[in-house]
mmCIF file of C-alpha atoms in Angstrom:
data_model
loop_
_atom_site.group_PDB
_atom_site.id
_atom_site.type_symbol
_atom_site.label_atom_id
_atom_site.label_comp_id
_atom_site.label_asym_id
_atom_site.label_seq_id
_atom_site.Cartn_x
_atom_site.Cartn_y
_atom_site.Cartn_z
ATOM 1 C CA MET A 1 0.000 0.000 0.000
ATOM 2 C CA ASP A 2 2.825 2.422 0.814
ATOM 3 C CA ASP A 3 4.380 1.468 -2.512
ATOM 4 C CA ILE A 4 1.240 2.558 -4.400
ATOM 5 C CA LYS A 5 1.159 5.888 -2.570
ATOM 6 C CA ARG A 6 4.843 6.420 -3.359
ATOM 7 C CA LEU A 7 4.206 5.714 -7.045
ATOM 8 C CA MET A 8 1.243 8.109 -7.018
ATOM 9 C CA THR A 9 3.388 10.791 -5.398
ATOM 10 C CA GLN A 10 5.955 10.460 -8.176
ATOM 11 C CA GLU A 11 3.255 11.160 -10.777
ATOM 12 C CA ILE A 12 1.992 14.379 -9.139
ATOM 13 C CA PRO A 13 4.162 16.771 -11.223
ATOM 14 C CA ARG A 14 2.990 15.128 -14.464
ATOM 15 C CA LEU A 15 -0.622 15.085 -13.305
ATOM 16 C CA ARG A 16 -0.404 18.722 -12.294
ATOM 17 C CA ARG A 17 1.106 19.738 -15.637
ATOM 18 C CA TYR A 18 -1.579 17.819 -17.526
ATOM 19 C CA ALA A 19 -4.369 19.247 -15.352
ATOM 20 C CA LEU A 20 -3.042 22.758 -15.942
ATOM 21 C CA THR A 21 -2.992 22.062 -19.666
ATOM 22 C CA LEU A 22 -6.622 20.981 -19.569
ATOM 23 C CA SER A 23 -8.024 23.632 -17.248
ATOM 24 C CA SER A 24 -5.664 26.615 -17.838
ATOM 25 C CA ASP A 25 -6.192 27.696 -14.224
ATOM 26 C CA ILE A 26 -3.710 26.837 -11.466
ATOM 27 C CA GLY A 27 -6.352 26.603 -8.737
ATOM 28 C CA LYS A 28 -8.620 24.387 -10.817
ATOM 29 C CA ALA A 29 -5.661 22.253 -11.864
ATOM 30 C CA ASP A 30 -4.613 21.705 -8.251
ATOM 31 C CA ASP A 31 -8.190 20.824 -7.287
ATOM 32 C CA LEU A 32 -8.395 18.429 -10.203
ATOM 33 C CA VAL A 33 -5.170 16.666 -9.182
ATOM 34 C CA GLN A 34 -6.349 16.435 -5.588
ATOM 35 C CA ASP A 35 -9.692 14.956 -6.671
ATOM 36 C CA CYS A 36 -7.854 12.516 -8.921
ATOM 37 C CA LEU A 37 -5.536 11.352 -6.134
ATOM 38 C CA GLU A 38 -8.360 11.045 -3.613
ATOM 39 C CA HIS A 39 -10.338 8.944 -6.069
ATOM 40 C CA ALA A 40 -7.273 6.838 -6.882
ATOM 41 C CA ILE A 41 -6.588 6.141 -3.214
ATOM 42 C CA ARG A 42 -10.205 5.130 -2.630
ATOM 43 C CA LYS A 43 -10.221 2.893 -5.713
ATOM 44 C CA ARG A 44 -6.641 1.546 -5.497
ATOM 45 C CA GLY A 45 -7.990 -1.992 -5.651
ATOM 46 C CA GLN A 46 -8.871 -1.384 -9.321
ATOM 47 C CA LEU A 47 -5.276 -0.579 -10.226
ATOM 48 C CA LYS A 48 -4.361 -4.206 -10.931
ATOM 49 C CA LYS A 49 -7.009 -4.343 -13.656
ATOM 50 C CA ALA A 50 -5.964 -0.986 -15.135
ATOM 51 C CA GLY A 51 -2.300 -1.718 -15.868
ATOM 52 C CA SER A 52 0.242 1.085 -15.428
ATOM 53 C CA ILE A 53 -0.323 3.505 -12.573
ATOM 54 C CA ARG A 54 0.557 6.487 -14.781
ATOM 55 C CA ALA A 55 -2.073 5.662 -17.399
ATOM 56 C CA TRP A 56 -4.613 4.852 -14.683
ATOM 57 C CA LEU A 57 -4.073 8.207 -12.921
ATOM 58 C CA PHE A 58 -4.228 10.142 -16.198
ATOM 59 C CA ARG A 59 -7.474 8.368 -17.092
ATOM 60 C CA ILE A 60 -8.972 9.290 -13.697
ATOM 61 C CA LEU A 61 -7.819 12.899 -14.061
ATOM 62 C CA TYR A 62 -9.192 13.208 -17.591
ATOM 63 C CA THR A 63 -12.516 11.653 -16.603
ATOM 64 C CA ARG A 64 -12.799 14.007 -13.609
ATOM 65 C CA PHE A 65 -12.023 16.969 -15.871
ATOM 66 C CA ILE A 66 -14.632 16.013 -18.481
ATOM 67 C CA ASN A 67 -17.285 15.427 -15.811
ATOM 68 C CA GLU A 68 -16.515 18.796 -14.214
ATOM 69 C CA GLU A 69 -16.646 20.542 -17.591
ATOM 70 C CA LYS A 70 -20.041 19.026 -18.350
ATOM 71 C CA ARG A 71 -21.309 20.089 -14.941
ATOM 72 C CA HIS A 72 -20.159 23.687 -15.312
ATOM 73 C CA ARG A 73 -20.633 24.176 -19.057
ATOM 74 C CA ASN A 74 -23.921 26.032 -18.656
ATOM 75 C CA SER A 75 -23.105 27.768 -15.407
ATOM 76 C CA ARG A 76 -19.917 29.597 -16.439
ATOM 77 C CA ALA A 77 -19.901 33.252 -15.582
ATOM 78 C CA HIS A 78 -19.206 35.587 -18.492
ATOM 79 C CA VAL A 79 -17.552 38.848 -17.599
ATOM 80 C CA PRO A 80 -17.856 41.657 -20.148
ATOM 81 C CA ILE A 81 -14.435 42.775 -21.367
ATOM 82 C CA ASP A 82 -15.004 46.296 -20.031
ATOM 83 C CA ASP A 83 -15.495 44.920 -16.514
ATOM 84 C CA ALA A 84 -12.408 42.722 -16.765
ATOM 85 C CA GLU A 85 -10.009 45.423 -17.939
ATOM 86 C CA HIS A 86 -8.175 45.436 -14.617
ATOM 87 C CA LEU A 87 -7.628 41.655 -14.903
ATOM 88 C CA LEU A 88 -5.831 41.873 -18.236
ATOM 89 C CA SER A 89 -2.062 41.970 -18.228
ATOM 90 C CA VAL A 90 0.099 44.350 -20.198
ATOM 91 C CA ARG A 91 1.014 43.025 -23.616
ATOM 92 C CA PRO A 92 4.501 41.535 -23.635
ATOM 93 C CA GLN A 93 7.243 43.395 -25.435
ATOM 94 C CA GLN A 94 8.974 40.280 -26.718
ATOM 95 C CA GLU A 95 7.750 38.579 -29.861
ATOM 96 C CA VAL A 96 8.381 35.071 -28.560
ATOM 97 C CA THR A 97 6.272 35.663 -25.474
ATOM 98 C CA GLN A 98 3.461 37.066 -27.587
ATOM 99 C CA ASN A 99 3.640 34.144 -30.023
ATOM 100 C CA CYS A 100 3.468 31.686 -27.135
ATOM 101 C CA ARG A 101 0.436 33.443 -25.710
ATOM 102 C CA GLU A 102 -1.294 33.303 -29.071
ATOM 103 C CA ILE A 103 -0.529 29.608 -29.372
ATOM 104 C CA ILE A 104 -1.847 28.980 -25.852
ATOM 105 C CA ALA A 105 -5.016 30.932 -26.670
ATOM 106 C CA ALA A 106 -5.478 28.876 -29.822
ATOM 107 C CA PHE A 107 -4.802 25.709 -27.826
ATOM 108 C CA GLN A 108 -7.493 26.646 -25.308
ATOM 109 C CA LYS A 109 -10.034 27.027 -28.136
ATOM 110 C CA LEU A 110 -9.653 23.359 -29.053
ATOM 111 C CA PRO A 111 -12.416 20.987 -27.977
ATOM 112 C CA ASP A 112 -11.591 19.132 -24.742
ATOM 113 C CA GLU A 113 -11.013 15.791 -26.456
ATOM 114 C CA GLN A 114 -8.573 17.248 -28.977
ATOM 115 C CA ARG A 115 -6.762 19.341 -26.366
ATOM 116 C CA ALA A 116 -6.352 16.298 -24.117
ATOM 117 C CA VAL A 117 -4.851 14.152 -26.875
ATOM 118 C CA LEU A 118 -2.557 16.923 -28.109
ATOM 119 C CA ALA A 119 -1.314 17.651 -24.582
ATOM 120 C CA MET A 120 -0.673 13.980 -23.868
ATOM 121 C CA THR A 121 1.308 13.711 -27.104
ATOM 122 C CA VAL A 122 3.254 16.966 -27.174
ATOM 123 C CA VAL A 123 3.610 17.870 -23.496
ATOM 124 C CA GLU A 124 3.640 14.490 -21.756
ATOM 125 C CA GLY A 125 5.267 12.414 -24.482
ATOM 126 C CA PHE A 126 2.718 9.593 -24.438
ATOM 127 C CA SER A 127 2.693 7.226 -27.409
ATOM 128 C CA TYR A 128 -0.507 6.792 -29.386
ATOM 129 C CA ASP A 129 -1.002 3.367 -27.791
ATOM 130 C CA GLU A 130 -0.638 4.819 -24.280
ATOM 131 C CA ILE A 131 -3.123 7.577 -25.060
ATOM 132 C CA ALA A 132 -5.618 5.072 -26.458
ATOM 133 C CA LEU A 133 -5.331 2.954 -23.303
ATOM 134 C CA THR A 134 -5.496 5.963 -20.992
ATOM 135 C CA LEU A 135 -8.548 7.525 -22.628
ATOM 136 C CA ASP A 136 -10.143 4.168 -23.415
ATOM 137 C CA VAL A 137 -10.606 4.951 -27.107
ATOM 138 C CA PRO A 138 -9.384 3.192 -30.265
ATOM 139 C CA ILE A 139 -5.980 4.245 -31.598
ATOM 140 C CA GLY A 140 -7.659 5.520 -34.766
ATOM 141 C CA THR A 141 -9.680 7.929 -32.641
ATOM 142 C CA VAL A 142 -6.462 9.173 -31.046
ATOM 143 C CA ARG A 143 -4.906 9.770 -34.452
ATOM 144 C CA SER A 144 -8.056 11.451 -35.738
ATOM 145 C CA ARG A 145 -8.319 13.770 -32.728
ATOM 146 C CA LEU A 146 -4.637 14.614 -32.963
ATOM 147 C CA SER A 147 -4.902 15.368 -36.666
ATOM 148 C CA ARG A 148 -7.986 17.543 -36.155
ATOM 149 C CA ALA A 149 -6.296 19.335 -33.252
ATOM 150 C CA ARG A 150 -3.250 20.162 -35.353
ATOM 151 C CA GLU A 151 -5.377 21.402 -38.242
ATOM 152 C CA THR A 152 -7.573 23.463 -35.926
ATOM 153 C CA LEU A 153 -4.501 25.013 -34.315
ATOM 154 C CA ARG A 154 -3.190 25.980 -37.716
ATOM 155 C CA THR A 155 -6.461 27.775 -38.498
ATOM 156 C CA PHE A 156 -6.680 29.484 -35.086
ATOM 157 C CA TYR A 157 -3.066 30.540 -35.037
ATOM 158 C CA GLN A 158 -2.087 32.635 -38.042
ATOM 159 C CA PRO A 159 0.975 34.750 -37.330
ATOM 160 C CA ASP A 160 1.184 38.243 -38.821
ATOM 161 C CA ASP A 161 4.425 37.590 -40.638
ATOM 162 C CA GLU A 162 5.266 34.723 -42.952
ATOM 163 C CA GLU A 163 7.808 33.188 -40.565
ATOM 164 C CA ILE A 164 6.207 30.575 -38.320
ATOM 165 C CA PRO A 165 7.818 30.297 -34.870
ATOM 166 C CA ALA A 166 9.579 27.082 -33.910
ATOM 167 C CA THR A 167 6.946 26.425 -31.243
ATOM 168 C CA VAL A 168 4.304 26.024 -33.942
ATOM 169 C CA THR A 169 6.421 23.922 -36.256
ATOM 170 C CA SER A 170 7.157 21.554 -33.389
ATOM 171 C CA LEU A 171 3.412 20.774 -33.231
ATOM 172 C CA LYS A 172 3.389 19.474 -36.801
ATOM 173 C CA ARG A 173 4.651 15.947 -36.331
ATOM 174 C CA VAL A 174 5.369 14.903 -32.783
ATOM 175 C CA LYS A 175 5.072 11.206 -31.995
#
């Protein structure tokens, strides 16, 4: 039992990074990881059926995220831009920082399923097989979602100049 908790503890940084990728809010990401770990500890008897602890924890986290999104989809508060002016940061002076922000904004516009697959591939380095097992979908679905995510990102993110930053080109073919 202590061994399982130790293995879970080792996955916390990855879980946190993935949760932050999904939710784009540090507080929500931390809550999501905590909910995931609490659920995993309660259901640790199911781990033997699930296979790897990493894939099992990512599946729990993703499922918790999707359920929370469904629950709050209609109850999200919309703040008019005029009322949120004090919340906006000053535009960065560096081009790279601005490009990264634009890419992140485009990334956040992706549907949850596409964003999850893209993050697991690009950020976490999962193979297509691992993603399919983690999300409990066929590998063809993983490839389809990844392809659609890349295409959607290309349409959302259109830099002003002709030169595409390296951060965008790295999204083209990551396996």
